[in-house]
Each structure stands twice: as structure tokens, then as C-alpha cells.
XYZ file of C-alpha atoms in Angstrom:
675
model
C -26.642 -10.701 -15.353
C -28.285 -12.513 -12.473
C -30.415 -15.844 -13.450
C -32.411 -17.800 -11.147
C -34.614 -20.883 -11.197
C -38.331 -21.199 -10.319
C -37.754 -21.395 -6.744
C -36.215 -17.975 -6.595
C -32.742 -19.193 -6.118
C -29.742 -17.697 -7.861
C -28.367 -20.066 -10.757
C -25.712 -18.254 -12.345
C -23.980 -14.956 -12.265
C -22.400 -13.571 -15.146
C -20.131 -10.594 -15.523
C -20.139 -8.201 -18.537
C -17.674 -10.288 -20.622
C -19.884 -13.643 -20.269
C -17.603 -14.912 -17.265
C -20.219 -17.125 -15.419
C -20.657 -18.751 -11.816
C -22.789 -21.603 -11.582
C -24.407 -22.630 -8.395
C -26.242 -26.171 -7.679
C -28.741 -26.698 -5.046
C -30.065 -29.812 -3.538
C -33.883 -30.784 -2.838
C -33.916 -28.533 0.309
C -32.592 -25.421 -1.453
C -29.242 -25.662 0.183
C -26.183 -24.627 -2.212
C -24.185 -27.496 -2.937
C -21.670 -26.657 -5.055
C -20.319 -23.363 -7.363
C -18.424 -23.867 -10.338
C -16.338 -20.878 -11.210
C -15.514 -19.246 -14.561
C -12.670 -21.794 -15.094
C -15.264 -24.607 -14.247
C -13.240 -25.127 -10.666
C -16.046 -26.318 -8.328
C -15.861 -25.398 -4.455
C -18.497 -27.808 -2.598
C -20.721 -27.253 0.185
C -21.686 -30.392 2.842
C -24.504 -29.589 5.009
C -24.990 -32.892 7.008
C -23.024 -31.426 10.003
C -25.174 -28.482 11.046
C -26.868 -25.421 9.876
C -23.780 -23.965 8.100
C -21.545 -25.894 5.535
C -18.049 -27.483 5.652
C -16.363 -25.889 2.285
C -14.412 -28.112 0.449
C -12.016 -26.148 -2.176
C -11.464 -27.122 -5.909
C -8.223 -29.049 -4.792
C -10.335 -31.446 -2.641
C -9.203 -29.885 0.721
C -11.649 -28.928 3.494
C -11.390 -24.837 3.420
C -13.568 -24.229 6.447
C -15.479 -26.684 8.713
C -17.599 -25.668 11.694
C -18.865 -26.639 14.983
C -22.505 -25.482 16.700
C -23.811 -24.603 19.937
C -28.212 -24.798 20.167
C -29.892 -23.377 17.500
C -27.896 -22.576 14.382
C -24.830 -20.334 16.110
C -21.312 -21.112 15.369
C -19.183 -22.093 18.105
C -15.694 -22.763 17.081
C -14.831 -22.249 12.873
C -11.576 -24.499 11.686
C -9.873 -23.165 8.721
C -7.839 -25.134 6.334
C -4.727 -24.765 8.589
C -6.640 -26.596 11.158
C -7.116 -23.239 13.434
C -10.108 -22.895 15.597
C -11.519 -19.787 16.151
C -14.230 -19.598 19.270
C -17.341 -17.799 19.104
C -19.402 -16.896 22.530
C -23.006 -15.510 23.191
C -25.344 -14.344 25.528
C -28.791 -15.768 26.234
C -30.487 -13.594 23.534
C -27.612 -15.278 20.644
C -25.965 -11.937 20.627
C -22.488 -12.254 19.904
C -20.239 -11.542 23.013
C -16.778 -13.132 22.175
C -14.421 -13.853 19.681
C -11.309 -15.864 20.376
C -8.543 -16.091 17.526
C -6.118 -18.967 16.688
C -3.524 -17.010 19.028
C -5.353 -17.216 22.153
C -6.216 -13.365 22.232
C -10.091 -12.506 22.969
C -12.427 -9.395 21.627
C -15.252 -8.831 23.858
C -18.639 -7.310 22.828
C -21.337 -6.379 25.549
C -24.861 -4.750 25.143
C -27.886 -2.916 26.675
C -31.486 -3.839 26.972
C -32.097 -2.454 23.174
C -29.135 -4.929 21.831
C -26.932 -2.056 21.284
C -23.607 -2.085 21.468
C -22.314 -0.893 24.515
C -18.236 -1.505 24.411
C -15.590 -3.378 22.552
C -12.997 -4.571 24.046
C -9.683 -5.768 22.274
C -6.395 -7.347 23.414
C -3.622 -4.852 23.841
C -1.484 -7.240 26.320
C -2.764 -6.020 29.220
C -5.182 -8.085 31.391
C -8.432 -5.720 30.865
C -7.847 -5.128 27.297
C -8.364 -1.821 25.792
C -12.380 -1.032 26.012
C -14.187 1.486 23.493
C -17.496 2.539 24.862
C -20.606 3.629 23.049
C -24.125 5.081 24.361
C -26.969 6.316 22.690
C -29.493 8.772 22.788
C -32.816 6.713 21.829
C -33.359 3.253 20.818
C -31.702 1.474 18.025
C -34.490 2.301 15.864
C -35.066 6.110 16.455
C -31.415 7.016 17.427
C -29.952 9.941 16.240
C -27.125 10.577 18.329
C -23.753 8.258 19.624
C -21.234 9.145 21.587
C -17.826 6.815 21.581
C -15.430 6.957 24.190
C -12.112 5.356 23.132
C -9.638 3.645 25.442
C -8.184 6.785 26.282
C -11.163 8.726 27.414
C -11.725 10.862 24.303
C -15.137 11.123 23.278
C -16.004 11.527 20.286
C -20.027 12.143 18.894
C -21.793 11.258 15.832
C -25.041 12.228 14.758
C -27.932 10.718 12.108
C -31.029 11.828 10.324
C -34.256 9.995 11.005
C -33.424 7.777 7.772
C -30.191 6.443 9.611
C -27.861 8.164 7.611
C -25.024 10.138 9.489
C -25.062 13.894 9.749
C -21.913 15.029 11.392
C -19.375 13.436 13.624
C -17.533 15.846 16.599
C -13.768 14.206 17.164
C -12.436 14.272 20.988
C -11.024 17.664 20.504
C -14.367 19.369 19.208
C -13.863 19.543 15.186
C -17.050 18.960 13.461
C -17.299 17.651 10.172
C -20.911 16.875 8.298
C -22.867 16.345 5.176
C -26.330 16.413 4.011
C -28.017 14.069 1.881
C -29.992 13.810 -1.297
C -33.764 12.200 -1.647
C -31.928 9.457 -3.145
C -29.405 8.982 0.088
C -26.566 10.648 -2.059
C -24.239 12.528 -0.418
C -25.477 16.564 -1.319
C -22.692 18.364 0.671
C -19.682 17.996 3.137
C -18.401 20.516 5.412
C -14.925 19.883 7.280
C -13.750 21.091 10.362
C -13.271 24.840 9.008
C -16.356 24.632 7.810
C -15.958 25.758 3.770
C -18.248 23.065 1.955
C -18.505 21.242 -1.110
C -21.236 20.074 -3.126
C -22.135 17.273 -5.269
C -24.033 17.066 -8.426
C -26.426 13.858 -9.395
C -27.922 12.778 -12.770
C -31.514 11.118 -12.809
C -29.063 7.638 -12.846
C -27.714 8.590 -9.496
C -24.221 8.888 -11.158
C -22.078 11.673 -9.853
C -21.811 14.260 -12.301
C -20.090 17.284 -10.657
C -18.396 18.569 -7.749
C -17.762 22.324 -7.024
C -15.242 23.375 -4.044
C -15.663 26.434 -1.709
C -13.452 28.493 -4.014
C -15.882 27.822 -7.152
C -13.620 25.279 -8.692
C -15.490 22.716 -10.667
C -15.116 19.285 -11.949
C -17.673 17.607 -14.155
C -18.124 13.943 -15.282
C -20.051 13.114 -18.688
C -21.791 10.309 -19.270
C -23.053 10.042 -23.330
C -22.325 6.498 -23.991
C -25.984 5.019 -24.013
C -24.738 1.272 -24.205
C -22.866 2.190 -20.815
C -25.035 4.705 -19.258
C -22.953 4.171 -15.633
C -19.391 4.434 -17.317
C -18.055 7.897 -17.167
C -16.807 9.286 -20.703
C -15.226 12.411 -19.397
C -14.035 14.060 -17.097
C -13.304 18.212 -16.881
C -11.261 19.935 -14.332
C -11.543 22.994 -12.708
C -8.561 24.206 -15.173
C -10.981 22.903 -17.942
C -8.594 19.926 -19.095
C -10.639 17.256 -20.127
C -9.800 13.216 -20.052
C -12.381 11.292 -22.193
C -12.996 7.631 -22.197
C -14.438 5.012 -24.673
C -15.922 1.552 -24.103
C -16.542 -1.811 -26.148
C -20.086 -2.795 -26.121
C -19.472 -4.660 -22.808
C -18.390 -1.627 -21.108
C -14.701 -2.562 -21.273
C -12.330 0.756 -21.377
C -10.815 0.728 -24.884
C -9.019 4.164 -24.576
C -8.439 7.131 -22.772
C -7.687 10.652 -24.919
C -6.416 13.938 -22.958
C -8.131 16.441 -25.415
C -6.637 19.736 -24.888
C -2.894 18.268 -25.231
C -4.439 15.642 -28.116
C -2.911 12.431 -26.308
C -4.479 9.277 -26.381
C -3.411 8.097 -22.745
C -3.903 4.340 -23.592
C -5.508 2.067 -26.351
C -6.584 -1.350 -24.877
C -7.631 -4.534 -26.678
C -9.176 -7.471 -25.217
C -9.385 -10.962 -25.345
C -13.291 -12.156 -26.238
C -13.786 -13.557 -22.253
C -12.323 -9.682 -21.457
C -8.774 -10.435 -20.260
C -6.530 -7.540 -21.532
C -4.660 -8.301 -24.529
C -2.746 -5.427 -25.237
C -1.922 -1.900 -23.676
C -0.508 0.577 -26.314
C 0.872 3.604 -24.361
C 1.002 7.166 -25.835
C 3.781 6.791 -27.353
C 2.976 3.843 -29.589
C 4.649 1.179 -27.263
C 2.414 -2.122 -27.016
C 3.049 -4.402 -23.970
C 0.916 -7.716 -25.013
C -0.318 -10.393 -22.505
C -1.202 -14.062 -22.531
C -3.123 -16.616 -20.346
C -3.969 -19.782 -19.818
C -7.187 -21.891 -20.045
C -7.971 -20.676 -16.404
C -7.171 -17.198 -16.906
C -4.389 -16.879 -15.378
C -1.655 -14.248 -17.068
C 1.753 -16.635 -18.095
C 3.337 -14.038 -20.510
C 3.652 -10.136 -20.091
C 6.064 -8.711 -23.215
C 7.020 -5.394 -22.726
C 8.528 -3.274 -25.786
C 12.397 -4.126 -25.968
C 14.849 -4.069 -24.830
C 12.755 -5.209 -21.830
C 12.084 -9.375 -21.918
C 9.578 -11.020 -21.540
C 8.015 -12.133 -18.036
C 6.864 -15.417 -17.456
C 4.335 -16.690 -14.620
C 3.350 -20.205 -13.437
C 0.930 -21.062 -10.967
C -0.843 -23.944 -9.324
C -4.393 -25.304 -8.962
C -5.497 -22.533 -6.877
C -4.212 -20.062 -9.074
C -1.530 -19.109 -6.774
C 1.507 -17.683 -8.536
C 4.666 -20.491 -7.898
C 7.212 -19.016 -10.587
C 8.333 -15.938 -11.893
C 11.070 -15.787 -14.796
C 11.987 -12.435 -15.601
C 13.885 -10.605 -18.648
C 17.020 -12.058 -17.698
C 15.767 -15.587 -17.632
C 16.017 -16.056 -13.712
C 13.261 -17.901 -12.274
C 11.858 -17.425 -8.754
C 9.735 -20.300 -6.804
C 7.323 -19.237 -4.328
C 6.092 -21.950 -1.709
C 2.781 -21.593 0.318
C 1.267 -22.678 3.543
C -2.653 -23.911 3.790
C -3.602 -20.430 4.076
C -2.268 -19.149 0.651
C 0.723 -16.944 2.491
C 4.161 -17.260 0.650
C 6.079 -19.201 3.140
C 9.125 -19.898 0.927
C 11.251 -18.030 -1.926
C 13.626 -20.446 -3.736
C 16.129 -20.216 -6.745
C 17.673 -22.835 -8.666
C 16.629 -25.154 -6.133
C 18.208 -23.117 -3.253
C 15.930 -21.463 -0.452
C 16.532 -17.901 -0.272
C 13.925 -16.731 2.171
C 11.809 -18.753 4.633
C 8.542 -16.929 6.162
C 6.605 -17.533 9.383
C 3.213 -16.465 10.351
C 1.116 -16.471 13.660
C -2.502 -17.623 13.858
C -3.747 -14.273 12.875
C -1.886 -14.381 9.698
C 1.036 -11.581 10.774
C 4.383 -12.558 9.814
C 6.676 -13.453 12.968
C 9.811 -14.791 11.637
C 11.986 -14.454 8.432
C 15.185 -16.566 7.640
C 17.478 -16.186 5.280
C 21.550 -16.868 5.103
C 21.954 -13.493 6.410
C 19.980 -13.285 9.328
C 16.722 -14.160 11.357
C 14.519 -11.675 11.817
C 11.632 -12.500 14.745
C 8.364 -9.973 15.140
C 6.003 -10.113 18.249
C 2.456 -8.690 18.677
C -0.169 -7.867 20.947
C -3.497 -9.182 20.752
C -4.886 -5.924 18.570
C -1.875 -6.723 16.257
C 0.641 -3.872 17.328
C 4.339 -4.438 17.007
C 5.369 -5.000 20.250
C 8.759 -6.258 19.454
C 11.617 -7.027 16.641
C 14.430 -9.369 17.124
C 17.318 -9.530 14.605
C 19.828 -12.308 14.737
C 23.296 -12.955 13.099
C 26.359 -14.481 13.486
C 27.776 -11.762 15.086
C 24.702 -11.027 17.995
C 21.360 -10.300 18.391
C 19.356 -6.880 18.525
C 16.078 -6.334 19.862
C 14.009 -3.546 18.888
C 10.628 -2.895 21.366
C 7.841 -0.111 20.959
C 5.043 1.452 22.861
C 2.185 3.596 21.431
C -0.204 6.339 21.508
C -3.316 7.601 19.116
C -2.161 9.777 16.602
C -4.018 9.972 12.825
C -2.709 12.329 9.376
C -4.175 12.997 6.012
C -2.366 14.230 2.430
C -3.020 15.715 -1.049
C -1.140 16.930 -4.297
C 1.375 19.607 -3.123
C 0.452 23.039 -4.700
C 2.740 25.192 -2.559
C 5.499 24.972 0.179
C 6.602 27.762 2.323
C 10.144 27.084 3.973
C 12.005 30.070 5.954
C 9.375 32.314 4.613
C 9.959 31.724 1.254
C 7.343 30.285 -0.948
C 7.397 27.519 -3.642
C 4.965 27.165 -6.243
C 3.558 24.003 -7.926
C 1.829 24.347 -11.464
C 0.875 21.234 -13.246
C -0.276 20.382 -16.943
C -3.735 18.571 -17.937
C -2.267 14.796 -16.866
C -1.670 16.427 -12.910
C 2.172 16.147 -13.983
C 4.423 18.898 -12.393
C 5.238 21.406 -15.002
C 7.050 23.965 -13.016
C 8.090 24.335 -8.982
C 8.683 28.420 -9.631
C 12.224 27.671 -10.491
C 12.601 24.855 -12.424
C 10.030 24.162 -15.383
C 9.665 19.990 -16.482
C 8.299 18.631 -19.843
C 7.624 15.410 -20.544
C 6.418 13.038 -23.424
C 3.384 11.843 -24.112
C 3.612 8.570 -22.005
C 4.950 10.667 -18.912
C 8.547 10.494 -19.311
C 10.637 13.236 -17.729
C 12.489 15.191 -20.863
C 13.893 18.268 -18.952
C 14.046 19.268 -15.650
C 15.503 22.982 -16.148
C 18.492 22.634 -18.567
C 19.224 18.942 -17.774
C 17.825 16.411 -20.327
C 16.444 12.716 -20.756
C 15.669 10.150 -23.257
C 14.256 6.820 -23.217
C 13.870 3.638 -25.258
C 10.588 2.343 -26.098
C 10.122 0.648 -22.585
C 10.497 4.000 -21.255
C 13.771 3.139 -19.433
C 16.010 6.116 -19.236
C 19.335 6.483 -21.911
C 20.449 8.923 -21.395
C 20.456 11.466 -18.185
C 22.445 14.706 -17.475
C 24.673 13.728 -20.392
C 25.437 10.523 -19.496
C 24.394 6.949 -21.333
C 22.120 4.876 -18.782
C 22.098 0.763 -19.579
C 19.683 -2.059 -18.535
C 19.403 -5.337 -18.407
C 16.651 -7.607 -20.006
C 14.632 -7.696 -16.051
C 14.540 -3.784 -16.258
C 17.510 -3.016 -14.175
C 19.643 -0.127 -14.679
C 23.714 -1.815 -15.318
C 25.430 1.383 -16.119
C 25.570 5.098 -16.037
C 28.104 6.979 -17.411
C 31.342 5.766 -16.433
C 29.487 3.255 -13.597
C 28.143 0.107 -13.181
C 25.478 -1.807 -11.171
C 25.349 -5.226 -10.669
C 22.635 -7.225 -8.991
C 21.277 -10.233 -6.932
C 19.068 -13.173 -8.453
C 16.048 -11.154 -6.978
C 17.175 -7.884 -8.527
C 18.502 -6.199 -5.485
C 21.173 -3.662 -6.291
C 24.223 -5.199 -4.833
C 27.487 -3.118 -6.102
C 28.365 -0.163 -7.585
C 31.704 0.548 -9.761
C 32.836 3.671 -11.060
C 35.968 3.507 -13.082
C 36.920 -0.060 -12.755
C 37.182 0.887 -8.932
C 34.466 -0.594 -6.171
C 32.421 2.402 -5.225
C 29.965 0.584 -3.137
C 28.377 -2.612 -2.395
C 25.739 -4.000 -0.134
C 23.834 -6.563 1.692
C 20.458 -7.481 2.876
C 18.388 -9.445 5.548
C 15.829 -10.182 3.075
C 15.267 -11.235 -0.497
C 14.135 -7.938 -1.835
C 15.471 -4.496 -1.056
C 13.210 -3.395 1.902
C 15.764 -4.498 4.865
C 19.044 -2.911 3.912
C 22.044 -4.859 6.494
C 25.210 -3.320 5.192
C 26.923 -0.544 2.877
C 30.097 -0.098 2.300
C 31.418 2.486 0.996
C 35.053 3.438 -1.043
C 35.637 7.036 -1.721
C 39.411 8.649 -3.286
C 40.768 5.336 -1.480
C 38.787 6.024 2.308
C 36.546 2.983 3.051
C 33.651 3.589 4.912
C 31.426 0.831 6.592
C 27.870 1.117 7.825
C 25.864 -1.154 9.523
C 22.265 -0.964 9.482
C 19.261 -2.425 11.870
C 15.914 -2.849 10.837
C 12.546 -3.644 11.663
C 9.211 -4.127 9.867
C 8.836 -0.562 9.858
C 12.332 0.972 8.481
C 15.969 1.638 9.438
C 16.021 2.155 13.182
C 20.010 2.502 13.655
C 23.395 3.213 11.401
C 26.329 2.169 12.643
C 29.661 3.433 10.877
C 32.845 3.707 12.836
C 32.096 2.819 16.594
C 29.518 5.552 16.400
C 25.983 4.997 16.136
C 22.593 6.852 15.174
C 19.384 5.531 15.920
C 16.111 6.533 14.337
C 12.507 6.466 15.838
C 9.709 6.025 13.664
C 5.824 6.039 14.123
C 4.032 2.414 12.906
C 3.512 3.330 9.336
C 7.408 3.989 9.242
C 7.198 7.932 9.386
C 10.393 9.550 10.944
C 9.668 11.049 14.153
C 13.222 11.920 16.123
C 17.056 10.797 15.261
C 19.416 10.106 18.346
C 23.117 10.534 18.365
C 24.460 8.106 20.661
C 27.869 8.893 20.662
C 26.604 12.467 22.017
C 23.391 11.434 23.328
C 21.557 14.193 21.655
C 18.224 14.228 20.267
C 16.924 15.896 17.216
C 13.155 16.056 15.952
C 12.067 16.038 12.655
C 9.974 18.347 10.645
C 8.121 17.234 8.236
C 5.592 18.539 5.045
C 2.146 17.141 4.709
C 3.614 14.244 2.080
C 6.267 13.478 5.223
C 8.870 15.011 3.503
C 11.979 15.969 5.855
C 12.091 19.985 6.044
C 14.436 20.196 9.240
C 15.991 18.909 12.486
C 15.994 20.544 15.388
C 17.526 19.447 18.277
C 15.841 18.457 21.809
C 16.683 22.035 23.618
C 16.206 24.182 20.533
C 13.626 26.437 19.199
C 11.213 25.009 16.601
C 11.645 28.283 14.933
C 15.639 27.992 14.656
C 16.102 24.558 13.264
C 19.501 23.143 13.486
C 19.397 22.084 9.740
C 17.162 22.891 6.604
C 16.641 20.523 3.760
C 15.378 21.541 0.639
C 14.507 19.753 -2.365
C 13.633 19.556 -5.975
C 10.348 18.099 -7.020
C 11.931 14.822 -8.217
C 14.037 14.010 -4.928
C 17.489 15.850 -5.285
C 18.051 17.268 -1.772
C 19.802 20.511 -0.761
C 20.939 21.232 3.374
C 21.873 24.280 5.444
C 23.119 23.357 8.661
C 24.329 25.495 11.476
C 28.235 25.282 11.632
C 29.367 23.070 14.351
C 26.225 21.219 15.074
C 25.795 17.495 15.513
C 23.198 17.381 12.289
C 26.053 18.155 10.220
C 27.630 15.074 10.022
C 24.048 12.632 10.341
C 22.302 11.366 7.671
C 18.624 12.921 8.441
C 16.927 10.039 6.164
C 17.280 7.022 8.182
C 18.948 5.899 5.091
C 22.983 5.400 4.766
C 22.879 5.838 0.777
C 24.323 8.616 -0.705
C 21.393 11.003 -1.819
C 23.546 11.822 -4.890
C 23.422 7.929 -5.495
C 19.952 6.998 -4.681
C 18.670 10.175 -7.078
C 20.780 8.541 -10.072
C 19.432 4.917 -9.399
C 15.979 6.552 -9.392
C 16.113 7.306 -13.150
C 15.432 3.815 -14.067
C 12.586 1.419 -11.972
C 14.518 -1.281 -10.714
C 11.932 -4.680 -10.743
C 11.479 -6.130 -7.272
C 10.689 -10.058 -7.518
C 10.088 -11.105 -4.194
C 7.530 -11.457 -3.053
C 5.545 -12.327 -6.190
C 4.118 -9.417 -7.802
C 0.468 -8.723 -8.156
C 0.104 -9.211 -11.612
C -2.256 -6.813 -13.275
C -2.029 -6.048 -16.896
C -1.095 -2.373 -16.334
C 1.843 -0.339 -16.319
C 2.988 1.585 -13.562
C 3.520 5.406 -14.497
C 5.261 8.543 -12.703
C 2.445 10.236 -11.151
C 1.600 12.178 -7.954
C 3.317 11.613 -4.562
C 0.594 10.754 -2.437
C 0.973 9.331 0.826
C -1.894 7.534 3.107
C -3.125 8.863 6.232
C -1.033 7.343 9.017
C -2.430 4.721 11.767
C -3.901 5.910 14.684
C -0.888 5.389 16.931
C 2.214 6.809 17.421
C 5.682 5.198 18.722
C 5.881 6.597 22.547
C 9.503 5.139 22.787
C 11.718 2.816 21.049
C 14.539 0.997 22.894
C 17.440 -1.254 21.495
C 19.332 -3.500 23.769
C 22.654 -5.585 21.597
C 24.061 -8.543 22.951
C 26.566 -10.567 21.916
């Protein structure tokens, strides 16, 4: 709900639960303060120019401005005292932005004030320039041609209302869409021309979609008190999920009709904060909050212990105590970025950033890691230093992109596996193995293998072995094996029959950058040392031999190099970036050196050509044996650093999905090691 003064100034804004922001003005109509839902006041001072100096509720200056002629900002100063500078042409059009690190973005225009080029800093003197040309003036333009920095042209077409109707990429693939009279998308057509249609009701709610195959999804809106809230979704298979809401529009329950499963039952405090969520198994998680609305306690079903959270005046998480009673403290800089993680007064990790917010260094007792970037933000170099020396990894980039969706079938070496799903999109069969679940979504059987769970949805037995957990949710035992963890819940040690089987070390306080793995198997000791970047493992050294991994900017594997033979292998992956095969550089793609197959839950099998280098190499860029990883994956281990995103919801197994990769592909990776 919005309310206005007699002068038409916005006075207050309230959400559906009555949480209200209140605005105050001076006699000239300038906004002077905003009071948020927790009664914290942000003020605006207009005396210095046409845009205000902003002061946050703690009294700190959040933003200040200096001015050029007119009302244009020439310099913006942030809370940390960093300046961002703006340049303009004679028509007061923005022509340049200089970031806090000195990198410059430039914009050019034609006589119609249409943007003709955008130049972004990429480390070169000229920068990377994207140009635009137009078929007509800004008011009547129906076609725009965009030329990327490498000369590739894309064409965008628009109707007379400025709505995009088609796009043709650099290689001639065209995608199009049509519109309804209310400017809702009516149809979309992809590069191979099948069309998807969309249907709407009189209130512009999407009520149905139909694929080229005829498969249709429908959405119902039957709650008269909440006419824009969907009350049912029916899939092409006829499975229906029904949703209910309270009078304020908060979701209170979700029911899968055909399976008669209430997926969630949700209760709220009067201010709309979630009080309790009960899952399909009847197990409840409860939440408590302070007066400012920050979640302070989360109590899950036993045996998981209660988690506690502390905050500062800006509602930043300053401490997290897990179910084991272990507390981590977090420190922030003036731009709200985590700069330190501590435990019992001891600093575990420090983090530094550049002026554009990119992480440039982390320091732990184990190692220091530094990153450098070009002006565009591409990672150029990572340097890891410890007591034994220094490793430097450098990167170069190229253009690329990809996409993914739910896996329906997969064909490897002419054999097709077909996957089926139930009404909650849970895998029920891969054509060979059938899978069953409880109402909450926990896997109960995989073929002949069985799993049981406690009220906290933790595995208690798996494949005939008992599984134990601590109060923080870490798996501490499986059969005769026991597992140990750090204060930040990193997996450290695996004991089997009281003999040390494996221990691990890390460069960070979480599990993202493993440094060393030592294994003892049947009396044989194997040590592996890892080289990490922000993208993942790039090298594994063991027994005087080294294997390196080339990754794209999303961390996805591109190729593998065995240094002892200087032999390179290329990865073949499916649309979800699962490694299917490795092929030596001089081999035919149709005859890979090693082929991998997986169960839908990650167990890996391999078929290698006898005598090939790949038979002894790990294809996944990880030194941990697949069997060990799979066993530990039957329980989720909480990672406590950096501070978690606090949301009163519980994660559940779901479809494996990957996001589209960034349009830059690593062209080369170079590693230099010095003593």
C-alpha cells in the first residue's frame, strides 16, 4: 500500500504484512529522511548540490557528491572514501565512468543521441569496444546492429512500440517473439523454429504454456483475496501442485494432489516473518527474531542443534554459532564486505578487495592467495604463496556461451539411458535403476540399496552401514569409518578401523580450496598437493608427477595435461557439464581414450583403453577418490564461512542444473613455480 501527501509526495509504503517505510520531506519537497521497518533512519542532505549526501542509521556518510555545471554528478564518493568520476559531453550525455581503480568505461553517441559505442577496459590501451548502428532515429528505430569487440555482428529488431521481436546472433541463428495487445509475450521461436505459446487471463496472469510437442502447463488463480497468486500448477503429465495463502498473501501450504503429499506447512508471526515450517514428514523447523527482524535462532528437528546468529546495527551477520556450540565471528569493511573470519579470538582468514569489490587476496595460516584482474573484471593472474614457495597461474580469454536444462535422456557410445521423474520432479528411474523417496524427498532406495533418515533428514543407514552425525550436521561416522572436522566444518580426517585413512588441508576456512590430501591404503602412503585458483583445482602433484587442469571462467573443465609425458587430453561433457570422456590430443573424438558413466546420484565408472595415460589420471580435477566423495555426499555438511545467506527455508534435493556460462573461454593457462 502506498500513501501520498496532499502535494502528491510518497509518504509511506507498506508491504502485505504491514511492514512500513516512512518518508519525510522539507518545505521544498526534498526527501530528508526514510524510516525503515525497524525504525532505523537514513537522512539526506541537499545543501551541497542537486543530489544529496546520504547518511546511514549509524551516522556514517554512505554517499556524497560533487557537481559540474547543471545537475550532473562529477564525482561520487562511497562509504569507504573511494571516488567514481563521471564525464559528459556538451549535450550533458554521459561519456565516461572512471572507477575507483582508475579503469575507464567510455560511451559515444550519434547526432540522435543514440549510443554508438561502449568501450570497456580490458588491460589494453584501446579497451574492448562494442559498436551499435541503427536503421532509423531513436523514436522510430526498428533495427539495431551490434558489433562485438571481435567483429561479430548481431541484429535486433523491434516493432513500432519498441518491443523486441527478433534477434540474430553472430552465426545467423534467429530467435523471435510476438506480443499480446497488453505487451505480454505471446509466442517465442528459437533458432530451430519450434514455437512456444503463452496464454494469459484478463488480469495478465500467465495461465498456460504450450510447447511445440503439444505438452501444456496450466496455472490456476482461484483465491479471490489474492487474485495474482497462483493456486495451482499442472504439468504436462497431469501432476498438480496446489498452493494456499493467508489473507495477507503469504504462502501457507503446498500440496501435491496426485501423491497426496503436503510439501510444506508454513506459519508466520504477525509481522509476516516465518515462525515455523513443517515438512512432508511432519518435522518442524522454528525461527526466532530480534526486534529489528533479524533471525537470531533456527531450531531444526533433532539431533541437529540450534543455530544462533548475531548482528550489528546494520543487520550484518557478526557471529554464527552452530549446533556443536562452535562460534565464528565476522568482520566487515565500510562497504559491507566480509574482511575477517575468527574463532575464539583467533583470526582464521582475512580477505581484501579492490576498489571495484573484486576479491584480491585471502590470507590464512596455510597460505596467502592473491588475484589480479583487468579493468573489465576478468581474472588475469592468481598467485599462491606458502612456506614452500609460490605458484602463479595466468589466464587469457575468448568468447563462448552455453545453456542447460533437466536431463531427459543421455546417449553414450550408442547406448541411450532414459530418465523418468515423479510429480515433484524427482528422478524415479534411469532405465536400469529405480529410485523411491519419502514424502520429504529423501532417497529411500536406489535399486536394491536402502537408506533411512532421522527427523532432521540426515542419513542414519546407507547401503547397510550405520551413519552418525554431530549437532552441526556433519557426518561423523559410517560403518567402521569415522570423520573429523575443523571449527569451520571442513572435512579434515577419515579414520578406518582406527587406522588413519585420509586427512586433508585447506587454503581457506571453507572447503572451496583444498591444498593437500594424504591417504594410507593397505600400508601405502600417497600424498597429493593441489594448486587452486578462484576457478578450482588447476594442478595436482603426487610422487614427483603433476597433472594440470585447464578450466573456463566458470570453473568447468576444458582439458587435462599429464606433465610427465606432456600429454594433453580434452574433455567431452554433457549439457550439465558432466565429464563423459577424455580424448588424447592426437586421437579421434569418436575414439576417446577413456569413457565415464555415472549413476544419477554421482557414482562413477570408467572404461579406459589399456596402457593409456588416462587410465591413471583423475578426470575430475579432484584428488579425492570417487567412492569417498560419494559416501560423504549422503549427508550435507554445513559450511560456516563466509556467513551463510540467512533465509527461513530448508534445502532439499532437486534437479541438477547449471547456469549458462559466461561469454569468455580460457584460451590458455600457464603455471610458474618458484622456490
